Amino acid sequence: MSFEHKAVLLNEAIKYLNIKEDGVYLDGTLGRGGHSFEILKKLSEHGKLIAIDRDIEAIKAVREKQPENSSLILEHANFLDFDKVLNKHSISKVDGMLFDLGVSSPQLDNAERGFSYQKDGPLDMRMNQNQALTAADIVNNYSQKELIKIISDYGEENWAVRIAEFIVEARKKEEIERTSELVEIIKAAVPKGARRGGGHPARRTFQALRIATNDELNQLQKLIKKSVSFLNKGGRIVIISFHSLEDRIVKHSFRELAKDCTCPPDFPICVCDKVSHVKVITRSPIEAKKNEVDSNPRARSAKLRAAEKI
Ligand SMILES: C[S@@+](CC[C@H](N)C(=O)[O-])C[C@H]1O[C@@H](n2cnc3c(N)ncnc32)[C@H](O)[C@@H]1O
Ligand SMILES: [Zn+2]
């Protein structure tokens, strides 16, 4: 079976990367290479693209379509370890970085990966299948209190307390192993009348478990902090996020990195030691146009923000 993935905000991402044909670029979320292939088109034989994914399936699929060559380097790694990958290839800094967060359509569409509440599969949800922790470990072993926190913080789910209660009750009888079992438990916990907006009652809990399993928000925060010192002057960092929790982190982290000295003007010298590292290029987030949303529902919640190293 072949799973397609339509790259979201493709033209916008390329535009904000401001690609120099001889530059060195990093795609930290290769997926099926939608953005990477477009970056490659803009590079001369002297340019380079290092593309990373923590899902080996992504690396394999792209390797098949586009064999590595002098311009393309593919590496199976967590984007947090991009410095190690660069180091391995004797690269100290890059001219641009792209991170298109979240899951890819192939991950979502493959029931065996356990990401989907619409397909029955094992409660897995690991982007990197070498990782030990699965969603099933969380659902079956975390305390009720921890479950409430995850479902409420990462899912922004109003029914977190009841869902956690129902999970803990159900797992006393037997381990919850399948996505479909969890969906039934959530459906029982969330009263029919309370299912606002017509969205699937399990959507928020699945999002929460996916974020927790893959430690997505902590890693995003660390990534942004780390990234700027690996950008050449004028180099861009472009991030596409898919829900408000991610976008908030990107927005605040960029703002923090852009902050200049905050000492009162009458101080003779700076005592705060703040220097701005970047200039934020996107005043408000860039969103997909109607025609893209119509042809790709995943684009509906996408938000792109970009910053430039100064
Ligand atoms: C939305 S998809 C990227 C799609 C890609 N831009 C395209 O057009 O085909 C996100 C990808 O990032 C990967 N990913 C998410 N978090 C990651 C991390 N911390 N390190 C490396 N890859 C990650 C996922 O495995 C997934 O393949
Ligand atoms: Zn200061």
PDB file of C-alpha atoms in Angstrom, residues 128-236:
ATOM      1  CA  ASN A 128      10.307   6.223  16.536  1.00  0.00           C
ATOM      2  CA  GLN A 129       9.546   2.539  16.846  1.00  0.00           C
ATOM      3  CA  ASN A 130      12.862   1.930  18.624  1.00  0.00           C
ATOM      4  CA  GLN A 131      11.535   3.907  21.553  1.00  0.00           C
ATOM      5  CA  ALA A 132      10.462   1.861  24.581  1.00  0.00           C
ATOM      6  CA  LEU A 133       7.447   3.895  25.749  1.00  0.00           C
ATOM      7  CA  THR A 134       4.163   3.307  23.902  1.00  0.00           C
ATOM      8  CA  ALA A 135       0.718   4.850  24.336  1.00  0.00           C
ATOM      9  CA  ALA A 136      -0.417   1.533  25.860  1.00  0.00           C
ATOM     10  CA  ASP A 137       2.235   1.907  28.596  1.00  0.00           C
ATOM     11  CA  ILE A 138       0.817   5.301  29.487  1.00  0.00           C
ATOM     12  CA  VAL A 139      -2.813   4.198  29.387  1.00  0.00           C
ATOM     13  CA  ASN A 140      -2.194   1.071  31.473  1.00  0.00           C
ATOM     14  CA  ASN A 141       0.467   2.209  33.928  1.00  0.00           C
ATOM     15  CA  TYR A 142       0.229   5.915  34.617  1.00  0.00           C
ATOM     16  CA  SER A 143      -1.692   7.005  37.714  1.00  0.00           C
ATOM     17  CA  GLN A 144      -5.166   8.448  37.371  1.00  0.00           C
ATOM     18  CA  LYS A 145      -3.748  11.826  38.341  1.00  0.00           C
ATOM     19  CA  GLU A 146      -1.071  11.667  35.646  1.00  0.00           C
ATOM     20  CA  LEU A 147      -3.672  10.657  33.064  1.00  0.00           C
ATOM     21  CA  ILE A 148      -5.888  13.580  33.994  1.00  0.00           C
ATOM     22  CA  LYS A 149      -2.949  15.948  33.603  1.00  0.00           C
ATOM     23  CA  ILE A 150      -1.942  14.562  30.212  1.00  0.00           C
ATOM     24  CA  ILE A 151      -5.463  14.488  28.772  1.00  0.00           C
ATOM     25  CA  SER A 152      -6.286  17.915  30.106  1.00  0.00           C
ATOM     26  CA  ASP A 153      -2.967  19.688  29.344  1.00  0.00           C
ATOM     27  CA  TYR A 154      -2.103  18.071  26.006  1.00  0.00           C
ATOM     28  CA  GLY A 155      -5.642  17.430  24.808  1.00  0.00           C
ATOM     29  CA  GLU A 156      -7.328  20.507  26.283  1.00  0.00           C
ATOM     30  CA  GLU A 157     -10.152  18.079  26.994  1.00  0.00           C
ATOM     31  CA  ASN A 158     -12.890  19.240  29.366  1.00  0.00           C
ATOM     32  CA  TRP A 159     -13.821  15.658  30.194  1.00  0.00           C
ATOM     33  CA  ALA A 160     -10.291  14.628  31.230  1.00  0.00           C
ATOM     34  CA  VAL A 161     -11.274  13.689  34.784  1.00  0.00           C
ATOM     35  CA  ARG A 162     -14.084  11.396  33.703  1.00  0.00           C
ATOM     36  CA  ILE A 163     -12.086   9.861  30.843  1.00  0.00           C
ATOM     37  CA  ALA A 164      -9.176   9.088  33.193  1.00  0.00           C
ATOM     38  CA  GLU A 165     -11.614   7.590  35.701  1.00  0.00           C
ATOM     39  CA  PHE A 166     -13.152   5.349  33.046  1.00  0.00           C
ATOM     40  CA  ILE A 167      -9.701   4.278  31.800  1.00  0.00           C
ATOM     41  CA  VAL A 168      -8.584   3.317  35.309  1.00  0.00           C
ATOM     42  CA  GLU A 169     -11.843   1.413  35.878  1.00  0.00           C
ATOM     43  CA  ALA A 170     -11.535  -0.452  32.565  1.00  0.00           C
ATOM     44  CA  ARG A 171      -7.878  -1.425  32.993  1.00  0.00           C
ATOM     45  CA  LYS A 172      -8.673  -3.097  36.329  1.00  0.00           C
ATOM     46  CA  LYS A 173     -10.494  -5.774  34.324  1.00  0.00           C
ATOM     47  CA  GLU A 174      -7.915  -6.178  31.592  1.00  0.00           C
ATOM     48  CA  GLU A 175      -5.143  -4.259  29.849  1.00  0.00           C
ATOM     49  CA  ILE A 176      -6.266  -1.761  27.240  1.00  0.00           C
ATOM     50  CA  GLU A 177      -4.339  -2.798  24.161  1.00  0.00           C
ATOM     51  CA  ARG A 178      -6.203  -1.547  21.087  1.00  0.00           C
ATOM     52  CA  THR A 179      -7.155   1.910  19.846  1.00  0.00           C
ATOM     53  CA  SER A 180     -10.749   0.716  19.396  1.00  0.00           C
ATOM     54  CA  GLU A 181     -10.975  -0.341  23.062  1.00  0.00           C
ATOM     55  CA  LEU A 182      -9.809   3.102  24.150  1.00  0.00           C
ATOM     56  CA  VAL A 183     -12.285   4.786  21.792  1.00  0.00           C
ATOM     57  CA  GLU A 184     -15.150   2.798  23.379  1.00  0.00           C
ATOM     58  CA  ILE A 185     -14.006   3.781  26.890  1.00  0.00           C
ATOM     59  CA  ILE A 186     -13.855   7.464  25.906  1.00  0.00           C
ATOM     60  CA  LYS A 187     -17.277   7.272  24.259  1.00  0.00           C
ATOM     61  CA  ALA A 188     -18.715   5.823  27.451  1.00  0.00           C
ATOM     62  CA  ALA A 189     -17.079   8.590  29.502  1.00  0.00           C
ATOM     63  CA  VAL A 190     -18.153  11.577  27.414  1.00  0.00           C
ATOM     64  CA  PRO A 191     -21.910  12.113  27.523  1.00  0.00           C
ATOM     65  CA  LYS A 192     -23.500  12.238  24.066  1.00  0.00           C
ATOM     66  CA  GLY A 193     -25.023  15.648  24.732  1.00  0.00           C
ATOM     67  CA  ALA A 194     -21.617  17.093  25.562  1.00  0.00           C
ATOM     68  CA  ARG A 195     -19.911  16.216  22.298  1.00  0.00           C
ATOM     69  CA  ARG A 196     -19.440  19.733  21.125  1.00  0.00           C
ATOM     70  CA  GLY A 197     -18.772  20.816  17.607  1.00  0.00           C
ATOM     71  CA  GLY A 198     -19.488  17.406  16.138  1.00  0.00           C
ATOM     72  CA  GLY A 199     -15.816  16.440  16.516  1.00  0.00           C
ATOM     73  CA  HIS A 200     -14.953  12.859  17.384  1.00  0.00           C
ATOM     74  CA  PRO A 201     -15.086  12.393  21.191  1.00  0.00           C
ATOM     75  CA  ALA A 202     -11.697  10.620  21.169  1.00  0.00           C
ATOM     76  CA  ARG A 203      -9.838  13.231  19.135  1.00  0.00           C
ATOM     77  CA  ARG A 204      -8.476  15.258  22.046  1.00  0.00           C
ATOM     78  CA  THR A 205      -7.466  12.267  24.140  1.00  0.00           C
ATOM     79  CA  PHE A 206      -5.639  10.709  21.187  1.00  0.00           C
ATOM     80  CA  GLN A 207      -3.823  13.973  20.542  1.00  0.00           C
ATOM     81  CA  ALA A 208      -2.840  14.114  24.211  1.00  0.00           C
ATOM     82  CA  LEU A 209      -1.518  10.551  24.264  1.00  0.00           C
ATOM     83  CA  ARG A 210       0.424  11.092  21.070  1.00  0.00           C
ATOM     84  CA  ILE A 211       2.071  14.228  22.480  1.00  0.00           C
ATOM     85  CA  ALA A 212       2.921  12.421  25.726  1.00  0.00           C
ATOM     86  CA  THR A 213       4.209   9.262  24.026  1.00  0.00           C
ATOM     87  CA  ASN A 214       6.524  11.258  21.770  1.00  0.00           C
ATOM     88  CA  ASP A 215       7.334  13.987  24.303  1.00  0.00           C
ATOM     89  CA  GLU A 216       6.477  16.454  21.565  1.00  0.00           C
ATOM     90  CA  LEU A 217       6.092  19.746  23.399  1.00  0.00           C
ATOM     91  CA  ASN A 218       9.178  19.457  25.616  1.00  0.00           C
ATOM     92  CA  GLN A 219      11.276  18.536  22.619  1.00  0.00           C
ATOM     93  CA  LEU A 220       9.922  21.419  20.550  1.00  0.00           C
ATOM     94  CA  GLN A 221      10.825  23.894  23.254  1.00  0.00           C
ATOM     95  CA  LYS A 222      14.365  22.518  23.595  1.00  0.00           C
ATOM     96  CA  LEU A 223      14.762  22.404  19.833  1.00  0.00           C
ATOM     97  CA  ILE A 224      14.005  26.085  19.269  1.00  0.00           C
ATOM     98  CA  LYS A 225      16.343  27.161  22.067  1.00  0.00           C
ATOM     99  CA  LYS A 226      19.127  25.089  20.618  1.00  0.00           C
ATOM    100  CA  SER A 227      18.576  25.861  16.945  1.00  0.00           C
ATOM    101  CA  VAL A 228      19.653  29.508  16.722  1.00  0.00           C
ATOM    102  CA  SER A 229      23.298  28.929  17.550  1.00  0.00           C
ATOM    103  CA  PHE A 230      23.506  26.616  14.535  1.00  0.00           C
ATOM    104  CA  LEU A 231      22.163  29.180  12.088  1.00  0.00           C
ATOM    105  CA  ASN A 232      24.410  31.377   9.983  1.00  0.00           C
ATOM    106  CA  LYS A 233      23.704  35.106  10.115  1.00  0.00           C
ATOM    107  CA  GLY A 234      20.638  35.751   7.957  1.00  0.00           C
ATOM    108  CA  GLY A 235      19.666  32.073   8.242  1.00  0.00           C
ATOM    109  CA  ARG A 236      15.997  31.299   8.791  1.00  0.00           C
TER     110      ARG A 236
END
